[in-house]
PDB file of C-alpha atoms in Angstrom:
ATOM      1  CA  MET A   1      66.579  -2.974 101.559  1.00  0.00           C
ATOM      2  CA  GLU A   2      67.177  -3.471  97.756  1.00  0.00           C
ATOM      3  CA  TYR A   3      69.735  -6.145  98.066  1.00  0.00           C
ATOM      4  CA  LEU A   4      68.370  -7.674 101.138  1.00  0.00           C
ATOM      5  CA  LEU A   5      65.114  -8.318  99.337  1.00  0.00           C
ATOM      6  CA  PHE A   6      67.610 -10.326  96.342  1.00  0.00           C
ATOM      7  CA  ILE A   7      68.935 -12.378  99.195  1.00  0.00           C
ATOM      8  CA  ILE A   8      66.112 -13.275 100.908  1.00  0.00           C
ATOM      9  CA  LEU A   9      64.272 -13.671  97.231  1.00  0.00           C
ATOM     10  CA  GLY A  10      67.543 -15.908  96.434  1.00  0.00           C
ATOM     11  CA  ALA A  11      67.679 -17.946  99.786  1.00  0.00           C
ATOM     12  CA  LEU A  12      63.763 -19.263  98.910  1.00  0.00           C
ATOM     13  CA  ILE A  13      64.404 -20.491  95.406  1.00  0.00           C
ATOM     14  CA  SER A  14      67.482 -21.854  96.120  1.00  0.00           C
ATOM     15  CA  VAL A  15      64.943 -24.013  98.697  1.00  0.00           C
ATOM     16  CA  LEU A  16      62.870 -25.291  95.739  1.00  0.00           C
ATOM     17  CA  SER A  17      66.425 -25.714  93.712  1.00  0.00           C
ATOM     18  CA  GLY A  18      68.039 -28.080  96.357  1.00  0.00           C
ATOM     19  CA  PHE A  19      64.916 -30.122  96.933  1.00  0.00           C
ATOM     20  CA  PHE A  20      63.835 -30.602  92.966  1.00  0.00           C
ATOM     21  CA  GLY A  21      67.509 -30.431  91.593  1.00  0.00           C
ATOM     22  CA  VAL A  22      66.333 -27.838  88.995  1.00  0.00           C
ATOM     23  CA  GLY A  23      69.154 -25.008  89.420  1.00  0.00           C
ATOM     24  CA  GLY A  24      66.022 -22.345  90.108  1.00  0.00           C
ATOM     25  CA  GLY A  25      66.967 -20.361  87.096  1.00  0.00           C
ATOM     26  CA  PHE A  26      63.601 -21.599  85.812  1.00  0.00           C
ATOM     27  CA  ILE A  27      61.840 -19.691  88.548  1.00  0.00           C
ATOM     28  CA  LEU A  28      64.568 -16.976  89.050  1.00  0.00           C
ATOM     29  CA  THR A  29      64.467 -15.612  85.068  1.00  0.00           C
ATOM     30  CA  PRO A  30      60.367 -15.143  84.957  1.00  0.00           C
ATOM     31  CA  THR A  31      60.842 -13.662  88.574  1.00  0.00           C
ATOM     32  CA  LEU A  32      63.338 -11.066  87.555  1.00  0.00           C
ATOM     33  CA  MET A  33      61.372 -10.370  84.268  1.00  0.00           C
ATOM     34  CA  LEU A  34      58.171  -9.715  86.760  1.00  0.00           C
ATOM     35  CA  PHE A  35      60.555  -6.986  88.861  1.00  0.00           C
ATOM     36  CA  GLY A  36      61.407  -5.651  85.445  1.00  0.00           C
ATOM     37  CA  PHE A  37      64.847  -6.632  84.271  1.00  0.00           C
ATOM     38  CA  SER A  38      65.011  -7.135  80.401  1.00  0.00           C
ATOM     39  CA  PRO A  39      65.263 -11.132  79.302  1.00  0.00           C
ATOM     40  CA  ILE A  40      68.752 -11.178  78.542  1.00  0.00           C
ATOM     41  CA  GLU A  41      69.455  -9.501  81.942  1.00  0.00           C
ATOM     42  CA  ALA A  42      67.659 -11.489  83.889  1.00  0.00           C
ATOM     43  CA  ILE A  43      69.071 -14.849  81.522  1.00  0.00           C
ATOM     44  CA  THR A  44      72.652 -13.801  82.718  1.00  0.00           C
ATOM     45  CA  THR A  45      71.912 -12.756  86.553  1.00  0.00           C
ATOM     46  CA  SER A  46      70.233 -16.007  86.795  1.00  0.00           C
ATOM     47  CA  LEU A  47      72.613 -18.308  85.093  1.00  0.00           C
ATOM     48  CA  LEU A  48      75.137 -16.535  87.732  1.00  0.00           C
ATOM     49  CA  PHE A  49      72.597 -17.743  90.685  1.00  0.00           C
ATOM     50  CA  SER A  50      72.898 -20.963  89.450  1.00  0.00           C
ATOM     51  CA  ILE A  51      76.461 -21.689  89.813  1.00  0.00           C
ATOM     52  CA  GLY A  52      76.148 -20.770  93.181  1.00  0.00           C
ATOM     53  CA  THR A  53      72.988 -22.529  94.565  1.00  0.00           C
ATOM     54  CA  SER A  54      74.518 -25.764  92.169  1.00  0.00           C
ATOM     55  CA  ILE A  55      77.832 -25.778  94.039  1.00  0.00           C
ATOM     56  CA  SER A  56      75.577 -25.995  97.168  1.00  0.00           C
ATOM     57  CA  GLY A  57      72.994 -28.476  96.118  1.00  0.00           C
ATOM     58  CA  ILE A  58      75.769 -30.945  94.946  1.00  0.00           C
ATOM     59  CA  SER A  59      77.642 -30.887  98.568  1.00  0.00           C
ATOM     60  CA  ALA A  60      74.344 -32.106 100.128  1.00  0.00           C
ATOM     61  CA  HIS A  61      73.165 -34.473  97.617  1.00  0.00           C
ATOM     62  CA  ILE A  62      76.879 -36.361  97.903  1.00  0.00           C
ATOM     63  CA  ARG A  63      76.373 -37.050 101.416  1.00  0.00           C
ATOM     64  CA  MET A  64      73.138 -38.482 100.451  1.00  0.00           C
ATOM     65  CA  LYS A  65      74.924 -40.677  97.674  1.00  0.00           C
ATOM     66  CA  ASN A  66      72.251 -39.004  95.065  1.00  0.00           C
ATOM     67  CA  ILE A  67      74.600 -38.321  92.434  1.00  0.00           C
ATOM     68  CA  LEU A  68      75.269 -40.588  89.715  1.00  0.00           C
ATOM     69  CA  LEU A  69      78.839 -39.574  88.179  1.00  0.00           C
ATOM     70  CA  LYS A  70      79.007 -40.588  85.111  1.00  0.00           C
ATOM     71  CA  GLN A  71      75.774 -40.147  84.025  1.00  0.00           C
ATOM     72  CA  GLY A  72      75.824 -36.669  85.272  1.00  0.00           C
ATOM     73  CA  LEU A  73      79.096 -36.256  83.258  1.00  0.00           C
ATOM     74  CA  ILE A  74      77.640 -37.101  80.096  1.00  0.00           C
ATOM     75  CA  LEU A  75      74.746 -35.173  80.840  1.00  0.00           C
ATOM     76  CA  GLY A  76      76.863 -32.023  81.723  1.00  0.00           C
ATOM     77  CA  MET A  77      79.257 -32.498  78.932  1.00  0.00           C
ATOM     78  CA  SER A  78      76.685 -32.480  76.307  1.00  0.00           C
ATOM     79  CA  GLY A  79      75.097 -29.368  78.131  1.00  0.00           C
ATOM     80  CA  MET A  80      78.458 -27.451  77.667  1.00  0.00           C
ATOM     81  CA  ALA A  81      78.581 -28.014  73.840  1.00  0.00           C
ATOM     82  CA  ALA A  82      74.969 -26.990  73.408  1.00  0.00           C
ATOM     83  CA  THR A  83      74.954 -23.397  75.518  1.00  0.00           C
ATOM     84  CA  GLN A  84      77.609 -22.180  72.696  1.00  0.00           C
ATOM     85  CA  ALA A  85      74.963 -22.840  69.856  1.00  0.00           C
ATOM     86  CA  ALA A  86      72.279 -20.910  71.983  1.00  0.00           C
ATOM     87  CA  ARG A  87      74.045 -17.827  72.336  1.00  0.00           C
ATOM     88  CA  PRO A  88      73.754 -16.855  68.760  1.00  0.00           C
ATOM     89  CA  PHE A  89      70.191 -17.212  69.071  1.00  0.00           C
ATOM     90  CA  VAL A  90      69.410 -15.459  72.219  1.00  0.00           C
ATOM     91  CA  PHE A  91      71.364 -12.493  70.819  1.00  0.00           C
ATOM     92  CA  PHE A  92      69.232 -12.681  67.316  1.00  0.00           C
ATOM     93  CA  LEU A  93      66.017 -12.698  69.205  1.00  0.00           C
ATOM     94  CA  GLU A  94      67.793  -9.620  71.356  1.00  0.00           C
ATOM     95  CA  GLU A  95      68.384  -7.646  68.528  1.00  0.00           C
ATOM     96  CA  LYS A  96      65.020  -8.463  66.607  1.00  0.00           C
ATOM     97  CA  GLY A  97      62.968  -6.997  69.516  1.00  0.00           C
ATOM     98  CA  TRP A  98      61.707 -10.400  69.837  1.00  0.00           C
ATOM     99  CA  GLY A  99      63.106 -11.310  73.253  1.00  0.00           C
ATOM    100  CA  GLU A 100      60.388  -9.746  75.650  1.00  0.00           C
ATOM    101  CA  TRP A 101      57.469 -12.461  73.913  1.00  0.00           C
ATOM    102  CA  ALA A 102      59.697 -15.444  72.874  1.00  0.00           C
ATOM    103  CA  VAL A 103      61.458 -15.967  76.157  1.00  0.00           C
ATOM    104  CA  PRO A 104      57.991 -15.735  77.953  1.00  0.00           C
ATOM    105  CA  MET A 105      56.310 -18.294  75.087  1.00  0.00           C
ATOM    106  CA  PHE A 106      59.308 -20.414  75.267  1.00  0.00           C
ATOM    107  CA  TYR A 107      58.613 -20.822  78.875  1.00  0.00           C
ATOM    108  CA  ILE A 108      54.486 -21.721  78.531  1.00  0.00           C
ATOM    109  CA  VAL A 109      55.669 -24.270  76.320  1.00  0.00           C
ATOM    110  CA  LEU A 110      58.340 -26.028  78.086  1.00  0.00           C
ATOM    111  CA  LEU A 111      56.777 -26.026  81.507  1.00  0.00           C
ATOM    112  CA  SER A 112      53.135 -27.052  80.093  1.00  0.00           C
ATOM    113  CA  TYR A 113      54.610 -29.663  78.698  1.00  0.00           C
ATOM    114  CA  PHE A 114      56.825 -30.848  81.899  1.00  0.00           C
ATOM    115  CA  ALA A 115      54.056 -29.963  84.336  1.00  0.00           C
ATOM    116  CA  LEU A 116      52.045 -32.688  82.739  1.00  0.00           C
ATOM    117  CA  THR A 117      54.505 -35.125  82.553  1.00  0.00           C
ATOM    118  CA  MET A 118      55.804 -34.764  86.415  1.00  0.00           C
ATOM    119  CA  LEU A 119      51.980 -35.121  87.386  1.00  0.00           C
ATOM    120  CA  LYS A 120      51.260 -38.214  85.009  1.00  0.00           C
ATOM    121  CA  LYS A 121      54.934 -39.959  86.176  1.00  0.00           C
ATOM    122  CA  GLY A 122      53.961 -38.972  90.004  1.00  0.00           C
ATOM    123  CA  LYS A 123      51.862 -42.522  90.186  1.00  0.00           C
ATOM    124  CA  LYS A 124      54.856 -44.425  88.750  1.00  0.00           C
ATOM    125  CA  SER A 125      57.632 -43.146  90.515  1.00  0.00           C
ATOM    126  CA  LYS A 126      57.730 -46.212  93.344  1.00  0.00           C
ATOM    127  CA  SER A 127      58.422 -48.834  90.024  1.00  0.00           C
ATOM    128  CA  GLY A 128      61.449 -46.776  88.936  1.00  0.00           C
ATOM    129  CA  THR A 129      64.610 -48.958  88.670  1.00  0.00           C
ATOM    130  CA  GLU A 130      68.079 -47.483  90.474  1.00  0.00           C
ATOM    131  CA  ASN A 131      70.479 -46.957  88.201  1.00  0.00           C
ATOM    132  CA  ASN A 132      73.758 -46.924  90.631  1.00  0.00           C
ATOM    133  CA  THR A 133      76.320 -48.558  88.372  1.00  0.00           C
ATOM    134  CA  GLY A 134      76.717 -49.527  84.744  1.00  0.00           C
ATOM    135  CA  TRP A 135      75.323 -48.124  81.717  1.00  0.00           C
ATOM    136  CA  SER A 136      71.707 -48.866  82.308  1.00  0.00           C
ATOM    137  CA  PRO A 137      70.260 -45.773  80.734  1.00  0.00           C
ATOM    138  CA  SER A 138      71.524 -45.253  76.900  1.00  0.00           C
ATOM    139  CA  ILE A 139      74.013 -43.078  75.891  1.00  0.00           C
ATOM    140  CA  ILE A 140      72.356 -41.452  73.342  1.00  0.00           C
ATOM    141  CA  LYS A 141      69.142 -40.823  75.031  1.00  0.00           C
ATOM    142  CA  MET A 142      71.693 -39.063  77.994  1.00  0.00           C
ATOM    143  CA  ILE A 143      73.566 -36.965  75.080  1.00  0.00           C
ATOM    144  CA  LEU A 144      70.293 -36.174  73.720  1.00  0.00           C
ATOM    145  CA  ILE A 145      68.803 -34.937  76.988  1.00  0.00           C
ATOM    146  CA  GLY A 146      72.066 -33.057  77.710  1.00  0.00           C
ATOM    147  CA  PHE A 147      72.258 -31.233  74.681  1.00  0.00           C
ATOM    148  CA  PHE A 148      68.769 -29.955  74.655  1.00  0.00           C
ATOM    149  CA  ALA A 149      68.858 -29.050  78.287  1.00  0.00           C
ATOM    150  CA  GLY A 150      72.083 -27.300  77.891  1.00  0.00           C
ATOM    151  CA  PHE A 151      70.698 -25.250  74.398  1.00  0.00           C
ATOM    152  CA  VAL A 152      67.212 -24.318  76.575  1.00  0.00           C
ATOM    153  CA  SER A 153      69.918 -23.328  79.730  1.00  0.00           C
ATOM    154  CA  THR A 154      71.379 -20.792  77.693  1.00  0.00           C
ATOM    155  CA  THR A 155      68.537 -19.628  75.816  1.00  0.00           C
ATOM    156  CA  LEU A 156      65.865 -19.132  79.058  1.00  0.00           C
ATOM    157  CA  GLY A 157      68.640 -18.653  81.535  1.00  0.00           C
ATOM    158  CA  VAL A 158      67.861 -21.864  83.432  1.00  0.00           C
ATOM    159  CA  GLY A 159      69.898 -24.727  84.919  1.00  0.00           C
ATOM    160  CA  GLY A 160      68.212 -27.179  82.481  1.00  0.00           C
ATOM    161  CA  GLY A 161      67.239 -29.291  85.595  1.00  0.00           C
ATOM    162  CA  PHE A 162      63.661 -28.500  85.125  1.00  0.00           C
ATOM    163  CA  ILE A 163      64.163 -30.342  81.716  1.00  0.00           C
ATOM    164  CA  MET A 164      66.684 -32.896  82.834  1.00  0.00           C
ATOM    165  CA  VAL A 165      64.901 -34.309  86.258  1.00  0.00           C
ATOM    166  CA  PRO A 166      61.670 -35.114  84.563  1.00  0.00           C
ATOM    167  CA  LEU A 167      63.452 -36.442  81.387  1.00  0.00           C
ATOM    168  CA  SER A 168      65.733 -38.742  83.207  1.00  0.00           C
ATOM    169  CA  VAL A 169      62.797 -39.953  85.190  1.00  0.00           C
ATOM    170  CA  ALA A 170      60.848 -40.983  82.056  1.00  0.00           C
ATOM    171  CA  PHE A 171      63.467 -41.905  79.543  1.00  0.00           C
ATOM    172  CA  LEU A 172      66.558 -42.844  81.670  1.00  0.00           C
ATOM    173  CA  GLY A 173      64.931 -44.878  84.303  1.00  0.00           C
ATOM    174  CA  LEU A 174      66.365 -42.777  87.445  1.00  0.00           C
ATOM    175  CA  LEU A 175      64.084 -42.430  90.517  1.00  0.00           C
ATOM    176  CA  PRO A 176      63.277 -38.710  91.091  1.00  0.00           C
ATOM    177  CA  LYS A 177      66.105 -38.615  93.952  1.00  0.00           C
ATOM    178  CA  LYS A 178      69.183 -39.631  91.814  1.00  0.00           C
ATOM    179  CA  ALA A 179      67.374 -37.699  88.898  1.00  0.00           C
ATOM    180  CA  VAL A 180      67.462 -34.463  91.451  1.00  0.00           C
ATOM    181  CA  GLY A 181      71.077 -35.077  92.680  1.00  0.00           C
ATOM    182  CA  THR A 182      73.007 -36.162  89.464  1.00  0.00           C
ATOM    183  CA  SER A 183      71.099 -33.015  87.495  1.00  0.00           C
ATOM    184  CA  LEU A 184      72.137 -30.681  89.872  1.00  0.00           C
ATOM    185  CA  PHE A 185      75.967 -32.077  88.899  1.00  0.00           C
ATOM    186  CA  ALA A 186      75.382 -31.859  85.484  1.00  0.00           C
ATOM    187  CA  ILE A 187      73.823 -28.267  86.025  1.00  0.00           C
ATOM    188  CA  LEU A 188      77.096 -26.789  87.541  1.00  0.00           C
ATOM    189  CA  LEU A 189      79.079 -27.574  84.415  1.00  0.00           C
ATOM    190  CA  ILE A 190      76.067 -26.295  81.789  1.00  0.00           C
ATOM    191  CA  VAL A 191      75.091 -22.896  83.814  1.00  0.00           C
ATOM    192  CA  THR A 192      79.167 -22.081  84.291  1.00  0.00           C
ATOM    193  CA  ALA A 193      79.667 -22.619  80.425  1.00  0.00           C
ATOM    194  CA  GLY A 194      76.499 -20.141  79.439  1.00  0.00           C
ATOM    195  CA  PHE A 195      77.423 -17.593  82.266  1.00  0.00           C
ATOM    196  CA  PHE A 196      80.804 -16.912  81.169  1.00  0.00           C
ATOM    197  CA  SER A 197      79.514 -16.917  77.474  1.00  0.00           C
ATOM    198  CA  TYR A 198      77.176 -13.475  78.153  1.00  0.00           C
ATOM    199  CA  ALA A 199      79.219 -12.424  81.336  1.00  0.00           C
ATOM    200  CA  SER A 200      81.507 -11.324  78.260  1.00  0.00           C
ATOM    201  CA  ALA A 201      79.392  -9.281  76.252  1.00  0.00           C
ATOM    202  CA  ILE A 202      76.575  -8.615  78.929  1.00  0.00           C
ATOM    203  CA  SER A 203      76.387  -6.008  81.595  1.00  0.00           C
ATOM    204  CA  ILE A 204      74.746  -6.687  84.961  1.00  0.00           C
ATOM    205  CA  ASP A 205      74.303  -5.604  88.387  1.00  0.00           C
ATOM    206  CA  TYR A 206      76.860  -7.821  90.125  1.00  0.00           C
ATOM    207  CA  TRP A 207      75.997  -6.836  93.782  1.00  0.00           C
ATOM    208  CA  ILE A 208      72.421  -8.358  93.129  1.00  0.00           C
ATOM    209  CA  GLY A 209      73.784 -11.820  91.636  1.00  0.00           C
ATOM    210  CA  ILE A 210      76.150 -12.073  94.403  1.00  0.00           C
ATOM    211  CA  SER A 211      73.411 -11.286  96.986  1.00  0.00           C
ATOM    212  CA  LEU A 212      70.680 -13.539  95.148  1.00  0.00           C
ATOM    213  CA  VAL A 213      73.911 -16.453  95.445  1.00  0.00           C
ATOM    214  CA  GLY A 214      74.571 -15.343  99.119  1.00  0.00           C
ATOM    215  CA  GLY A 215      70.779 -16.434 100.004  1.00  0.00           C
ATOM    216  CA  GLY A 216      71.063 -19.439  97.718  1.00  0.00           C
ATOM    217  CA  LEU A 217      74.011 -20.938  99.361  1.00  0.00           C
ATOM    218  CA  VAL A 218      71.997 -21.107 102.541  1.00  0.00           C
ATOM    219  CA  GLY A 219      68.469 -22.157 100.816  1.00  0.00           C
ATOM    220  CA  SER A 220      69.876 -25.140  98.539  1.00  0.00           C
ATOM    221  CA  GLN A 221      71.400 -26.982 101.525  1.00  0.00           C
ATOM    222  CA  PHE A 222      68.117 -26.687 103.703  1.00  0.00           C
ATOM    223  CA  GLY A 223      66.210 -27.842 100.307  1.00  0.00           C
ATOM    224  CA  ALA A 224      68.485 -30.926  99.579  1.00  0.00           C
ATOM    225  CA  LYS A 225      68.232 -32.242 103.254  1.00  0.00           C
ATOM    226  CA  LEU A 226      64.181 -31.893 102.651  1.00  0.00           C
ATOM    227  CA  THR A 227      63.975 -34.491 100.546  1.00  0.00           C
ATOM    228  CA  ALA A 228      64.788 -37.171 102.943  1.00  0.00           C
ATOM    229  CA  TYR A 229      61.217 -36.654 104.288  1.00  0.00           C
ATOM    230  CA  PHE A 230      59.765 -36.684 101.583  1.00  0.00           C
ATOM    231  CA  GLU A 231      58.201 -39.943  99.232  1.00  0.00           C
ATOM    232  CA  ASN A 232      59.471 -40.062  95.407  1.00  0.00           C
ATOM    233  CA  GLU A 233      55.964 -39.655  93.914  1.00  0.00           C
ATOM    234  CA  GLU A 234      55.586 -36.460  96.240  1.00  0.00           C
ATOM    235  CA  ILE A 235      58.394 -35.038  95.070  1.00  0.00           C
ATOM    236  CA  THR A 236      57.212 -35.418  91.560  1.00  0.00           C
ATOM    237  CA  TYR A 237      53.592 -34.349  92.314  1.00  0.00           C
ATOM    238  CA  MET A 238      54.978 -30.893  93.411  1.00  0.00           C
ATOM    239  CA  LEU A 239      57.636 -30.349  90.711  1.00  0.00           C
ATOM    240  CA  GLY A 240      54.673 -30.497  88.188  1.00  0.00           C
ATOM    241  CA  ALA A 241      52.481 -27.999  91.031  1.00  0.00           C
ATOM    242  CA  LEU A 242      56.093 -25.805  90.875  1.00  0.00           C
ATOM    243  CA  TYR A 243      56.035 -26.274  87.016  1.00  0.00           C
ATOM    244  CA  MET A 244      51.935 -24.937  86.538  1.00  0.00           C
ATOM    245  CA  ALA A 245      52.365 -21.749  88.922  1.00  0.00           C
ATOM    246  CA  THR A 246      55.384 -20.839  87.033  1.00  0.00           C
ATOM    247  CA  VAL A 247      53.628 -21.083  83.710  1.00  0.00           C
ATOM    248  CA  ALA A 248      50.778 -19.153  85.254  1.00  0.00           C
ATOM    249  CA  SER A 249      52.945 -16.504  86.600  1.00  0.00           C
ATOM    250  CA  VAL A 250      54.818 -15.719  83.428  1.00  0.00           C
ATOM    251  CA  ILE A 251      51.200 -15.169  81.234  1.00  0.00           C
ATOM    252  CA  LEU A 252      50.044 -12.967  83.763  1.00  0.00           C
ATOM    253  CA  LYS A 253      53.755 -11.140  83.028  1.00  0.00           C
ATOM    254  CA  LEU A 254      52.373 -11.235  79.247  1.00  0.00           C
ATOM    255  CA  VAL A 255      49.456  -9.474  80.239  1.00  0.00           C
ATOM    256  CA  ASN A 256      50.979  -7.036  82.254  1.00  0.00           C
ATOM    257  CA  LEU A 257      50.027  -7.949  85.634  1.00  0.00           C
ATOM    258  CA  ASN A 258      53.470  -8.804  87.211  1.00  0.00           C
ATOM    259  CA  TYR A 259      52.198  -8.344  90.849  1.00  0.00           C
ATOM    260  CA  THR A 260      49.834 -10.972  90.282  1.00  0.00           C
ATOM    261  CA  GLY A 261      52.295 -13.219  89.254  1.00  0.00           C
ATOM    262  CA  LEU A 262      54.594 -12.606  92.408  1.00  0.00           C
ATOM    263  CA  VAL A 263      51.919 -13.082  94.903  1.00  0.00           C
ATOM    264  CA  LEU A 264      50.882 -16.393  92.685  1.00  0.00           C
ATOM    265  CA  MET A 265      54.667 -17.473  93.208  1.00  0.00           C
ATOM    266  CA  ALA A 266      54.857 -16.740  96.815  1.00  0.00           C
ATOM    267  CA  ILE A 267      51.421 -18.161  97.225  1.00  0.00           C
ATOM    268  CA  PHE A 268      53.582 -21.914  96.527  1.00  0.00           C
ATOM    269  CA  VAL A 269      56.106 -20.669  97.667  1.00  0.00           C
ATOM    270  CA  GLY A 270      54.696 -20.614 101.127  1.00  0.00           C
ATOM    271  CA  GLY A 271      52.771 -23.766 100.738  1.00  0.00           C
ATOM    272  CA  PHE A 272      55.657 -25.586  99.657  1.00  0.00           C
ATOM    273  CA  LEU A 273      57.797 -24.440 103.103  1.00  0.00           C
ATOM    274  CA  VAL A 274      54.617 -25.150 106.075  1.00  0.00           C
ATOM    275  CA  ARG A 275      54.256 -28.203 103.873  1.00  0.00           C
ATOM    276  CA  SER A 276      57.967 -28.753 104.766  1.00  0.00           C
ATOM    277  CA  ILE A 277      57.945 -27.652 108.057  1.00  0.00           C
ATOM    278  CA  ALA A 278      55.012 -30.105 108.628  1.00  0.00           C
ATOM    279  CA  LYS A 279      56.780 -33.057 107.296  1.00  0.00           C
ATOM    280  CA  VAL A 280      60.149 -32.498 109.444  1.00  0.00           C
ATOM    281  CA  LYS A 281      58.135 -31.868 113.202  1.00  0.00           C
ATOM    282  CA  LEU A 282      56.545 -34.953 112.159  1.00  0.00           C
ATOM    283  CA  ALA A 283      59.337 -37.031 111.173  1.00  0.00           C
ATOM    284  CA  LYS A 284      61.111 -35.895 114.523  1.00  0.00           C
ATOM    285  CA  SER A 285      58.231 -36.304 116.608  1.00  0.00           C
ATOM    286  CA  ARG A 286      58.134 -40.100 115.223  1.00  0.00           C
ATOM    287  CA  PHE A 287      61.952 -40.251 115.843  1.00  0.00           C
ATOM    288  CA  LYS A 288      61.341 -39.344 119.705  1.00  0.00           C
ATOM    289  CA  GLU A 289      58.548 -41.835 120.086  1.00  0.00           C
ATOM    290  CA  GLU A 290      60.146 -44.564 119.102  1.00  0.00           C
ATOM    291  CA  LYS A 291      63.344 -43.396 121.164  1.00  0.00           C
ATOM    292  CA  GLU A 292      61.336 -43.584 124.341  1.00  0.00           C
ATOM    293  CA  ARG A 293      59.763 -46.839 124.111  1.00  0.00           C
ATOM    294  CA  PRO A 294      61.274 -49.536 126.081  1.00  0.00           C
TER     295      PRO A 294
END
C-alpha cells in the first residue's frame, strides 16, 4: 500500500510537471518532507523522480514542437555546471544541522517571488514573441538563468523548471508553451547531473523512487497534452497559483502542520484536475458539433 501511494503521488505530480514544464521536484521535495523525509533524502529522491518525468514530458513536447533545442542546450549545460557548485553547499547545511529550516526558507522566498512574477506576467502572455529560430534571446541571459536554475535544482532537489519557465517568459521573451517544452529539455540535463552527484554519497529508498517514477511516466504525458486545451495566459496564472499553494504548504510544515499542508496541496491538485477535465470535455463537444454541421 505504501508503494501504491507513491505511484499515485508520482502520477499526480507529473501531470503538473508535464503541464507546467517544471520537472515536479519543487512540488515533490516539500511533499516528501511533509511525509517525514529528511531534506537531503527528499532532495535526492526528488531528483531521481525529475529524471523520469522530464524524459516522459519531453517526448510529448517534441511532438507538439514546443522545444527550442539551441536555447535548451545553453540553459541545460550552464545548469549542469552549477550542480557541482551547489553540492558542497548542501552537505555543509546538512553537516551543520541547518537543512531542516534552511531548505524550507529557500522555498518560501523563491516561490513567493515567482508566484508574483507569473501572476503579473499573465496579462502580458498574449504579447510574447515566438523565438523559434536564431539567437534572439540573449546568450548571456540564458547562461545566467541556466546556472541559477541548476544551483537551485541541486540545493532544493528540484528540476529547476519552476525558475527557468518564469525567467524564460520574463527575460527571454518566450511564450509559456515554448518555455515549458524548452525548460523540460534543460531540466533533464540538470537533474541527471545533480542526482548522480548525490547518489554516490546518500542512501535512499530506491523502491520509493521507482514507484514515483512509475506513476510519473504516465502522468507527465497526460499533463503535456493538456497544454493544448489552455491559453498561454491561463497557464501563467495557474502556475502562479501553484507556487502560492506550495509556499503555504511549506510554511505549514515549519509550524508542524504537515497534514494541513498535504490537504492544501491535494485541494489544488483536485481543482486543477477538475478544471482540466472540463476543458477537455468542452473541446471535444465543440469538435463534435463542428463535425456534425452540414
